[in-house]
Short mmCIF file of C-alpha atoms in Angstrom, two decimals:
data_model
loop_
_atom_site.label_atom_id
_atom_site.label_comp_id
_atom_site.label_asym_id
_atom_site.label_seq_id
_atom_site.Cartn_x
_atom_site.Cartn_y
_atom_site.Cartn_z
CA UNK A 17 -23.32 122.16 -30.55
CA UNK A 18 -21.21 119.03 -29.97
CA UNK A 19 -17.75 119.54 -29.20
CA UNK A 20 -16.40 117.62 -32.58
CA UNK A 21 -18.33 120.84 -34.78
CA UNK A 22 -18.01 123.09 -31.85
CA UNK A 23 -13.62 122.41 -32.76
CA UNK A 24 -14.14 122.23 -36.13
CA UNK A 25 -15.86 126.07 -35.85
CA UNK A 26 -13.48 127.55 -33.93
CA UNK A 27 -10.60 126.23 -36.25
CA UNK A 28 -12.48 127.77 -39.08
CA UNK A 29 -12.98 130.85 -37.43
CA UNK A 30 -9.07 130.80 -36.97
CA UNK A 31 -8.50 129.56 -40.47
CA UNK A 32 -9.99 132.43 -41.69
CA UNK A 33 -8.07 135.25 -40.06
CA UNK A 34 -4.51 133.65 -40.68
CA UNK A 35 -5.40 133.27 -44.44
CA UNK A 36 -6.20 137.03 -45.00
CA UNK A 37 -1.87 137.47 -43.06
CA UNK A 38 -1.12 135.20 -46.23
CA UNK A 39 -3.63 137.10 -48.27
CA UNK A 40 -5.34 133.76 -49.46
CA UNK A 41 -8.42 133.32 -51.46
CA UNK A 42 -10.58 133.11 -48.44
CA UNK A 43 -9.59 136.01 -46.90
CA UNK A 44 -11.70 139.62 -48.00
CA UNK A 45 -10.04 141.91 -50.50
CA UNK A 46 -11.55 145.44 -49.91
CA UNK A 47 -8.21 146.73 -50.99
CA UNK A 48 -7.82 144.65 -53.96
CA UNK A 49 -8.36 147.65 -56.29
CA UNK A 50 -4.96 149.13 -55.42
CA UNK A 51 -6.36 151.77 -53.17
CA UNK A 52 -3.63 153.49 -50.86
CA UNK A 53 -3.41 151.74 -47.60
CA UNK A 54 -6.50 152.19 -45.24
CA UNK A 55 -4.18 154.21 -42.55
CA UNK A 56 -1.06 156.14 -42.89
CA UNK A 57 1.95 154.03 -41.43
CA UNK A 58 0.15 150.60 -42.41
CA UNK A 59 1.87 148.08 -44.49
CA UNK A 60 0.29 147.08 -47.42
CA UNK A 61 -3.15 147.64 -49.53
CA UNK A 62 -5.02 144.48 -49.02
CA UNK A 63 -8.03 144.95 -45.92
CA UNK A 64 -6.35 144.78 -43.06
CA UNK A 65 -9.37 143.74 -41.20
CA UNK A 66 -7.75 140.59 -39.93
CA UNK A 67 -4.09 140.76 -40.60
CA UNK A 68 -3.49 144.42 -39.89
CA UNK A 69 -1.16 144.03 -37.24
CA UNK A 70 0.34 140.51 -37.80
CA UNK A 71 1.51 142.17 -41.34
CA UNK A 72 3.21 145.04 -39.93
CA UNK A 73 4.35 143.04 -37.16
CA UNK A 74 6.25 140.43 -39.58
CA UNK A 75 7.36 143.66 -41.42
CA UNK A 76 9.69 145.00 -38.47
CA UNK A 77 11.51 141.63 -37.70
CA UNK A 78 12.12 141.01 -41.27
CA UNK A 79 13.34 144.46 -41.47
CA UNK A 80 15.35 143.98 -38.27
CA UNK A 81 17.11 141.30 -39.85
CA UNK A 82 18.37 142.98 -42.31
CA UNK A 83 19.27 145.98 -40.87
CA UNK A 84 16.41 148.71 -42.12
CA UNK A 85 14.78 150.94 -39.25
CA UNK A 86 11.16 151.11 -40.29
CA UNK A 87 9.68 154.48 -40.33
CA UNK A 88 8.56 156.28 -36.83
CA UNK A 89 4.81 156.56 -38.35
CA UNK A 90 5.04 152.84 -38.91
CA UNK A 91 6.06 152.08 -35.77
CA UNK A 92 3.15 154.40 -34.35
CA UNK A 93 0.58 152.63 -36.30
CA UNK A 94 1.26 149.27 -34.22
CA UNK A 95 1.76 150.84 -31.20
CA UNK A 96 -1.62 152.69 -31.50
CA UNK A 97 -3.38 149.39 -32.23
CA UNK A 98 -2.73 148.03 -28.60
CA UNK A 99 -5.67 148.27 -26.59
CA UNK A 100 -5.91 149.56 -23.13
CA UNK A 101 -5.08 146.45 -20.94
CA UNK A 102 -2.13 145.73 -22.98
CA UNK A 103 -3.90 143.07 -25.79
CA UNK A 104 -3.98 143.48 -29.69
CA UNK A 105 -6.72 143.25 -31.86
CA UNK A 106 -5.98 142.02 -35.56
CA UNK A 107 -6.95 145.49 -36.57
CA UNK A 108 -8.37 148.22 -35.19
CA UNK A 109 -10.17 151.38 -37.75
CA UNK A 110 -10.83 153.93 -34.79
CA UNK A 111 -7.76 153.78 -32.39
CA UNK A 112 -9.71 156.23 -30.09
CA UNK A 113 -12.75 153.44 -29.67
CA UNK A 114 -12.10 150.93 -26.82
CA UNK A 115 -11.56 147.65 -27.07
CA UNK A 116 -14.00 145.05 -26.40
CA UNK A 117 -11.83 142.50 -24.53
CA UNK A 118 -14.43 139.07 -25.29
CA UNK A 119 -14.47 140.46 -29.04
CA UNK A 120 -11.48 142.50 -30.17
CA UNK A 121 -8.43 140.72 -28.50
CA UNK A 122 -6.26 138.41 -29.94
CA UNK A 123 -3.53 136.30 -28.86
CA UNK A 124 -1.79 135.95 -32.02
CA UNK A 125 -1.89 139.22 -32.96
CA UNK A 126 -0.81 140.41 -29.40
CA UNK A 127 2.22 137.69 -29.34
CA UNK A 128 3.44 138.57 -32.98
CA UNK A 129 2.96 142.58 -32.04
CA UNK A 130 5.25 141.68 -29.17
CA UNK A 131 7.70 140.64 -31.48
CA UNK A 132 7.32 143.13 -34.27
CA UNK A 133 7.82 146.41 -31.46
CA UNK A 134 10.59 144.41 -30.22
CA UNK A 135 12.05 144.14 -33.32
CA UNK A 136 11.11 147.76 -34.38
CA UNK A 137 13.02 149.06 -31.00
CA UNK A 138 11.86 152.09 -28.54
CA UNK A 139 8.43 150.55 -27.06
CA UNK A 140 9.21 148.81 -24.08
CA UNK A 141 6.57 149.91 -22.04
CA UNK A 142 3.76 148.30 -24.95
CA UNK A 143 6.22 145.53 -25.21
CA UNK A 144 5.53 144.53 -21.79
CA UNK A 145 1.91 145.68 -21.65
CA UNK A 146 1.56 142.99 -24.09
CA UNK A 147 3.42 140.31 -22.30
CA UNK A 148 1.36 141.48 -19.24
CA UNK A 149 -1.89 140.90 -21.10
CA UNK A 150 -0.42 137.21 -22.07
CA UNK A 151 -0.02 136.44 -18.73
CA UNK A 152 -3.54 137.33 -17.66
CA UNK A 153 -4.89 135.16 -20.25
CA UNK A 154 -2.72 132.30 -20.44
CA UNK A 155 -5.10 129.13 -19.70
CA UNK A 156 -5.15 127.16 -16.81
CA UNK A 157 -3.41 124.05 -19.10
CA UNK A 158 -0.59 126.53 -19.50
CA UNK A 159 -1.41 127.38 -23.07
CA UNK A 160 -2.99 130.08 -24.97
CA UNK A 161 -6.31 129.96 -27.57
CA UNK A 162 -6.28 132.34 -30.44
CA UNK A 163 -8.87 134.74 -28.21
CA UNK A 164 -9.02 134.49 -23.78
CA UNK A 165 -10.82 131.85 -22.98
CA UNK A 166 -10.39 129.91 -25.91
CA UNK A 167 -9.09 126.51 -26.01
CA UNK A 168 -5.43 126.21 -25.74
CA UNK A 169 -4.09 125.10 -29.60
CA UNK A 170 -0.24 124.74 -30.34
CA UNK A 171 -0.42 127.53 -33.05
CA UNK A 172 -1.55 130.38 -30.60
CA UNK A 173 0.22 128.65 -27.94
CA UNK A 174 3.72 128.70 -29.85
CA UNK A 175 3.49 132.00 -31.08
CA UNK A 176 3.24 133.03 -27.24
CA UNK A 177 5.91 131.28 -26.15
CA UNK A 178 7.89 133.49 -29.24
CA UNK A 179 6.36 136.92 -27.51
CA UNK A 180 8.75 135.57 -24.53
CA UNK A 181 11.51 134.54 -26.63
CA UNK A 182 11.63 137.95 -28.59
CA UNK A 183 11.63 140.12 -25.37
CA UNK A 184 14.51 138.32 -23.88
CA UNK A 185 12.80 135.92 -21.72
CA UNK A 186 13.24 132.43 -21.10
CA UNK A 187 9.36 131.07 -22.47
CA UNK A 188 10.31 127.74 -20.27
CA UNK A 189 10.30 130.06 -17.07
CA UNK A 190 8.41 133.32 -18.06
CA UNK A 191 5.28 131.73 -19.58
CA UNK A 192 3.65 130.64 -16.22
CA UNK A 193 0.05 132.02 -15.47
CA UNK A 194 1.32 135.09 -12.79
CA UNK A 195 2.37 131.76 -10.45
CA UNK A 196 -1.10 130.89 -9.86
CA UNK A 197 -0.37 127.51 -11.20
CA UNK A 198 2.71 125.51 -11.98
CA UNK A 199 1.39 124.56 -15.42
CA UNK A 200 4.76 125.52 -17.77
CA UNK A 201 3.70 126.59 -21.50
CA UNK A 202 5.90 124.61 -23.18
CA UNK A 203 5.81 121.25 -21.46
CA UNK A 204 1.94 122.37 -22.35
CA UNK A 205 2.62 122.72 -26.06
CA UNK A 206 4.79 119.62 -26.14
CA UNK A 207 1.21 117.31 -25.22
CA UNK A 208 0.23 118.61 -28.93
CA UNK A 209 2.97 116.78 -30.16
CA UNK A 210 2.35 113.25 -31.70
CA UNK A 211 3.81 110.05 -30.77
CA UNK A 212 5.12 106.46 -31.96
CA UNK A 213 1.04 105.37 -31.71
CA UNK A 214 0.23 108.01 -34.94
CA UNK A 215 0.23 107.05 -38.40
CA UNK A 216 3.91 106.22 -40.00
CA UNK A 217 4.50 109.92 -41.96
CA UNK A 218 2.67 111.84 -39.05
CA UNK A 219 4.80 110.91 -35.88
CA UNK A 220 6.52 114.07 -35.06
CA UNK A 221 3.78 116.23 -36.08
CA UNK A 222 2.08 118.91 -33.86
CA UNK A 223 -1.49 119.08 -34.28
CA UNK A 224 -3.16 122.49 -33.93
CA UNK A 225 -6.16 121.82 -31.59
CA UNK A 226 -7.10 118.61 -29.49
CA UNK A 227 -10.34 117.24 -29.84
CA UNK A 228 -12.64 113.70 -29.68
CA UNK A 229 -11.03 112.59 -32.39
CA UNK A 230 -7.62 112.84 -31.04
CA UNK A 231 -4.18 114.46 -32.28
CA UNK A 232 -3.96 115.04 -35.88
CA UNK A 233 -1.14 116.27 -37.96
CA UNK A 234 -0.80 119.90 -39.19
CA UNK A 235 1.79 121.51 -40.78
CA UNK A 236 1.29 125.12 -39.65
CA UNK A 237 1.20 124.08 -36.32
CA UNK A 238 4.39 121.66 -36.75
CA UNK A 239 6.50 124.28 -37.91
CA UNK A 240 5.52 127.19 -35.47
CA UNK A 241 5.72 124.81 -32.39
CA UNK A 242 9.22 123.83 -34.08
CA UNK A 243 9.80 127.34 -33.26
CA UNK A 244 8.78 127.67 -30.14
CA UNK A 245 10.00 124.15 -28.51
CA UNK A 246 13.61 125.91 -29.30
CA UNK A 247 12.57 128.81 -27.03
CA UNK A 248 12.28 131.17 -29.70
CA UNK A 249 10.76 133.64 -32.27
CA UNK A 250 10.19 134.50 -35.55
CA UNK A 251 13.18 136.32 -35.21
CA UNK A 252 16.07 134.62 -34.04
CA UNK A 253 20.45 134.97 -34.84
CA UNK A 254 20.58 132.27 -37.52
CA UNK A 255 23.21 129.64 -37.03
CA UNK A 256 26.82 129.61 -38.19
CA UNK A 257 27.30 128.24 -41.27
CA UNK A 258 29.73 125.60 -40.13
CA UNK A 259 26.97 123.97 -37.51
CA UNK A 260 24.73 122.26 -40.03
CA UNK A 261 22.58 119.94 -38.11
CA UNK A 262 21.63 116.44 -39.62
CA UNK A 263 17.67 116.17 -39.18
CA UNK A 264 16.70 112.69 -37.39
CA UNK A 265 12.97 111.44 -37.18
CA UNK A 266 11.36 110.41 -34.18
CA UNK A 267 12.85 107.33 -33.42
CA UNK A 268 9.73 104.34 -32.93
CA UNK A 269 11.29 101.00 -31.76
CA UNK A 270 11.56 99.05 -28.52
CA UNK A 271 8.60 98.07 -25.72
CA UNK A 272 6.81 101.93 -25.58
CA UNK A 273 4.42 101.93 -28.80
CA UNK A 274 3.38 105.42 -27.59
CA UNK A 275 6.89 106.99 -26.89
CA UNK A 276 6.88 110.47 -27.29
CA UNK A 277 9.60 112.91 -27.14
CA UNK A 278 9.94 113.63 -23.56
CA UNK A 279 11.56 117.09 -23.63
CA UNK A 280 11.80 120.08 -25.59
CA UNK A 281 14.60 119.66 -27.33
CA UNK A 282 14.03 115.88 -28.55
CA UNK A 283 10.17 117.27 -29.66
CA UNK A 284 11.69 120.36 -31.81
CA UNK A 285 14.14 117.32 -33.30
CA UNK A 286 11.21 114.70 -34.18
CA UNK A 287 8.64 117.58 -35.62
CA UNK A 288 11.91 118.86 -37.69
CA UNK A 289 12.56 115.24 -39.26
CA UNK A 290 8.40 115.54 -39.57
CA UNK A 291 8.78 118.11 -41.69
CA UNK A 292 11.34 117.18 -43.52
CA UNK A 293 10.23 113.64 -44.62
CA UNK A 294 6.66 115.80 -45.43
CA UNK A 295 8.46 117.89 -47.94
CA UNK A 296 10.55 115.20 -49.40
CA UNK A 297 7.65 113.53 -50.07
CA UNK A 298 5.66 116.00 -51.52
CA UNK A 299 9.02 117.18 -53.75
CA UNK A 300 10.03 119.98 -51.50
CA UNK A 301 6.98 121.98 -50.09
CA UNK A 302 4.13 121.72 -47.84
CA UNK A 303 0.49 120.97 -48.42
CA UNK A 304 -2.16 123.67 -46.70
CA UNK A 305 -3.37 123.27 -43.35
CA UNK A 306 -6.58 125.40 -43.64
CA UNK A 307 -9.69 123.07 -43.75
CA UNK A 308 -10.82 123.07 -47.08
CA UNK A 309 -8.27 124.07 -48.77
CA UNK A 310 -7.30 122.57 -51.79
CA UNK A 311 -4.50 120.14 -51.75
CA UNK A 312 -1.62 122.17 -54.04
CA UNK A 313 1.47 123.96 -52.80
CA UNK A 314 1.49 125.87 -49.72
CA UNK A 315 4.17 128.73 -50.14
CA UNK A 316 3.13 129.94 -46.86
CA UNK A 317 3.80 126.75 -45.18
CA UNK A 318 6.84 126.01 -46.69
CA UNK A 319 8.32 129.42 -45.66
CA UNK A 320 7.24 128.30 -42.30
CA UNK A 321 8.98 125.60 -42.60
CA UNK A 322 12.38 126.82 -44.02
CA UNK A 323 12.09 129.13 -41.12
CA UNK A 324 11.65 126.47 -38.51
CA UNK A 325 14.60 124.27 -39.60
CA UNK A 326 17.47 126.98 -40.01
CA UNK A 327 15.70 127.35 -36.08
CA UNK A 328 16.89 123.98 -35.57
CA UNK A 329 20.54 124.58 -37.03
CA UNK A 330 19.36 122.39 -40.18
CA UNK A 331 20.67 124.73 -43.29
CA UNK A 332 21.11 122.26 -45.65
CA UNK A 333 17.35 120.66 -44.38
CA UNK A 334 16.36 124.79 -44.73
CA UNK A 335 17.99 125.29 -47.92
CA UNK A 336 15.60 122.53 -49.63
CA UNK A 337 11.90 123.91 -49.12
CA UNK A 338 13.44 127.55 -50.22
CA UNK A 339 15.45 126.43 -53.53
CA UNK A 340 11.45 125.23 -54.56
CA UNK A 341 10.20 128.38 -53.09
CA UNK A 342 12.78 130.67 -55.49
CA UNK A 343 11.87 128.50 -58.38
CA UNK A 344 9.73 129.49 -61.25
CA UNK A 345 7.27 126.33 -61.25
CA UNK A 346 6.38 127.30 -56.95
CA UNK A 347 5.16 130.90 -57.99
CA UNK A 348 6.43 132.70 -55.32
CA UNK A 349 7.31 135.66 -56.84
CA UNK A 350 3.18 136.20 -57.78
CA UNK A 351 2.24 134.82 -54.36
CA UNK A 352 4.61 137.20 -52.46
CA UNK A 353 3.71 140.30 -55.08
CA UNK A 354 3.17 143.41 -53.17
CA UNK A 355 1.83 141.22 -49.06
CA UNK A 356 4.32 142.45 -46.62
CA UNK A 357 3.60 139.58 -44.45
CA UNK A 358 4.42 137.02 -47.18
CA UNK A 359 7.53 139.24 -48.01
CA UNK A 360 8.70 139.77 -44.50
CA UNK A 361 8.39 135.34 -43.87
CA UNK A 362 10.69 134.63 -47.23
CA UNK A 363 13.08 137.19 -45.99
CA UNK A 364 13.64 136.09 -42.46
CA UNK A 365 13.24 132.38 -43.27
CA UNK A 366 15.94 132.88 -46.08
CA UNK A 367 18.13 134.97 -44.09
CA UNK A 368 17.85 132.23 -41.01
CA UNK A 369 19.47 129.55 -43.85
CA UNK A 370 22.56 131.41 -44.77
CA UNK A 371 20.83 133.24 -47.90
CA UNK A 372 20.69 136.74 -49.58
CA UNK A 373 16.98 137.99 -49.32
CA UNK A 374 18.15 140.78 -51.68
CA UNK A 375 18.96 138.55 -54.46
CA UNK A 376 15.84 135.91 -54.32
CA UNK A 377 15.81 134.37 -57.55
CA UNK A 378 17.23 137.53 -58.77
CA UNK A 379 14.54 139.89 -56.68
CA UNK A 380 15.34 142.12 -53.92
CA UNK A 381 12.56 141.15 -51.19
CA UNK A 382 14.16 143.53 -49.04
CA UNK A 383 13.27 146.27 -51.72
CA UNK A 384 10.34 145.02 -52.38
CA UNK A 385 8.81 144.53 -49.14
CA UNK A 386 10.38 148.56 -48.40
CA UNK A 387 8.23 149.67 -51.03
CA UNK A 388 4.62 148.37 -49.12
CA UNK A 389 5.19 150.99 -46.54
CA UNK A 390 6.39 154.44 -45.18
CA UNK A 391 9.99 154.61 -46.66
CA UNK A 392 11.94 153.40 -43.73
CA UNK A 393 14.05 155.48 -41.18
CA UNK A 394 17.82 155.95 -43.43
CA UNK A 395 20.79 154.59 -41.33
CA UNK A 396 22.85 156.94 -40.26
CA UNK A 397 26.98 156.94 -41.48
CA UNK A 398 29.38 159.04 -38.98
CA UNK A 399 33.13 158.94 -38.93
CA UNK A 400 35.07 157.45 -35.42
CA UNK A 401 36.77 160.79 -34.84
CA UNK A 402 39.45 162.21 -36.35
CA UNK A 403 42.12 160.51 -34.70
CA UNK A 404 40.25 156.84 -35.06
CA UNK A 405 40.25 158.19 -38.96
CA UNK A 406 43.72 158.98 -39.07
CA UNK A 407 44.05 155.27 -37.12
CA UNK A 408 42.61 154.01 -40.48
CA UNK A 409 39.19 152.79 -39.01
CA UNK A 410 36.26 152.62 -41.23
CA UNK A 411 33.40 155.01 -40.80
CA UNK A 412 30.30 152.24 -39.09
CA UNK A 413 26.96 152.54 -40.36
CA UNK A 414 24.80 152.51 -37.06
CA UNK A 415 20.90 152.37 -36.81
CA UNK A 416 19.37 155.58 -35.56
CA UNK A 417 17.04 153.98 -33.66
CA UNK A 418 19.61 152.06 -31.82
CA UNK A 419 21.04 155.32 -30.64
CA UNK A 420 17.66 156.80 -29.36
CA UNK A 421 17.06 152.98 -27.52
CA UNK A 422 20.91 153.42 -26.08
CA UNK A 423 19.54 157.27 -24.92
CA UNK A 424 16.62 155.89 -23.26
CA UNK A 425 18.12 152.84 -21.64
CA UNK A 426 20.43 155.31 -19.63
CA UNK A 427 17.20 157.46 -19.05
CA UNK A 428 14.80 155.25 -18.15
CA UNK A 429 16.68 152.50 -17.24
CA UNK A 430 14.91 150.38 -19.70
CA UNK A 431 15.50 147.99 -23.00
CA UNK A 432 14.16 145.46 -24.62
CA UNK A 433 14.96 142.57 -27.75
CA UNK A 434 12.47 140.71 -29.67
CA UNK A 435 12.29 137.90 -31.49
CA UNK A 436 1.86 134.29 -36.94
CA UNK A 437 -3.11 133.91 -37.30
CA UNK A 438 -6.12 134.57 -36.27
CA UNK A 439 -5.49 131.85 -37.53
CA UNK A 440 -3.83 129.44 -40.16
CA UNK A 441 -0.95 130.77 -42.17
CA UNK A 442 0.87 132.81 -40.89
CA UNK A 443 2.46 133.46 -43.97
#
């Protein structure tokens, strides 16, 4: 096979499992009849063949966000999916079966499981199983392919880095194969990046794999490396609301026709004003990345997007792509209809930009995405004490699970943060 179709099938192959976390046309709908969910504690009807644990995953930091302890037998169902040496399939039937680790193993689904246990609270040990298995199979370029041994692309790469970011790590230091190389993951991710020599409306861009055609743009890719060249995850404390960041494009003038942004933070900056000038131009969204996909609206995308920029400290540049996304003509509301993983994007993207993700458009995703589960873990209300009562302090709402993480932290001596596509969409 020559390495031109030899990209193009492994893209594919990745194009196909990150539709079915976006539950898009090409993905399988064995579920599609309204069947109860295939497992008890899994999110969601649709076949989970390929998104299983990506879905639940997103689930837990969008709940996280906004405060809602997901149920223990939702918790249990992603935990039980990891497989023995730490990696995470997209979804496994028979728990009790081993992994095959050339077949089964994904690094998407391991980085956003990472995140989503993080997020969830309790599971440090599979946290850092998980991180553990992304070190083993972290490529000798520094970055990660959506399976070991794979070819690094930003996508897979990026959501790696946000595995780090979510379990309190810095992804800059952290991410480095075990020290058996100095190769650092995100100066890795940043050679994805495109430069002052790419077409004017693509400089900025991140494309998602490299290959003897060169660097082409793609907007899944942009926004999660947008993401992860801030150092962080899906889920992330959004910015104050008094720090709005302009956006600036990559700036292409003087001798260097091939500049490139040369760190980090200058290469989050130039894919944000990428994105930006992509979604002005289209009238506020983002066009599909998968290939063959037909050229309307990408909800998904745009979520991505909004997500990436209130990242970047952009609100006003956030608040753009999700005004189309709560309007009637983008058909969200249809699109997001009963997918957890679609749900759980628009609710930490729109929480990230200063929003209310229980009053979308006049929906409550928060409600809605609730209702695709195991009714989550109630918060528990206690007083202060009778003496902080008569003091005139407030009962405080605290999360339950927060007080069984505080219990084991003194016990075990252990705690752990948090902060996505087997491939393409990640919502």
């Amino acid at each position: 096979m020559a390495p031109s179709l030899a990209v193009h099938a492994r893209r594919g192959a990745a194009a196909l499992a990150t539709a079915a976390v976006m539950g898009a046309a090409a993905a399988p709908a064995a579920f599609a009849d309204g069947s109860p969910s295939p497992a008890p504690g899994l999110y969601g009807t649709a076949d989970p063949k390929f998104d299983g644990v990506f879905r639940q995953s997103l689930a837990f930091m969008a709940q996280n966000a906004v405060d809602v302890t997901p149920a223990k037998p939702a918790v249990d169902w992603l935990a039980g999916q990891q497989c023995e040496d730490g990696g995470f399939p997209g979804y496994r039937a028979d728990p009790a079966k081993a992994c095959d680790p050339k077949k089964d193993e994904f690094t998407d689904a391991t980085a956003a499981a990472v995140q989503g246990l993080a997020a969830a609270g309790g599971r440090a040990d599979a946290v850092k199983k998980g991180l553990d298995w992304l070190k083993a199979h972290q490529n000798d370029d520094g970055g990660w392919g959506y399976q070991a041994g794979s070819p690094s692309d930003a996508n897979s790469t990026s959501i790696a880095l946000g595995a780090f970011a979510a379990a309190g790590q810095d992804p800059a230091k952290d991410a480095v194969k075990n020290g058996r190389n100095d190769k650092n993951a995100v100066e890795t991710l940043l050679t994805f990046q495109l430069g002052c020599d790419a077409k004017e409306g693509e400089r900025g861009a991140f494309a998602y794999l490299k290959d003897d055609k060169g660097l082409r743009a793609d907007n899944l890719a942009s926004a999660a490396a947008a993401l992860a060249t801030l150092g962080k995850g899906f889920l992330f404390e959004p910015p104050k609301k008094d720090a709005d960041q302009p956006v600036k494009a990559l700036e292409c003038s003087g001798d260097d026709e091939k500049a490139r942004p040369k760190d980090a933070a200058a290469a989050a900056g130039a894919v944000d004003g990428y994105l930006v000038a992509t979604m002005d131009k289209n009238g506020g969204y983002l066009l599909p990345s998968m290939p063959g996909a037909p050229a309307k609206p990408d909800q998904g995308n745009t979520a991505d997007a909004a997500l990436a920029l209130a990242a970047g400290g952009h609100r006003a540049a956030a608040e753009k792509p999700l005004k189309w996304l709560r309007s009637k003509e983008s058909g969200t509301a249809e699109w997001a209809k009963g997918q957890p993983g679609r749900l759980a994007k628009l609710i930490l993207a729109t929480r990230a930009a200063g929003g209310d993700p229980r009053d979308f458009a006049g929906a409550n995703l928060v409600d809605q995405l609730n209702a695709t589960g195991p009714a989550p873990e109630k918060r528990a209300t206690g007083g202060m004490g009778k003496e902080d009562e008569e003091k005139k302090d407030d009962s405080v709402t605290i999360n339950v699970w927060w007080i069984v993480g505080v219990g084991l932290a003194f016990g075990a001596g252990i705690g752990f943060l948090i902060s996505g596509r087997k491939k393409k969409q990640q919502l």
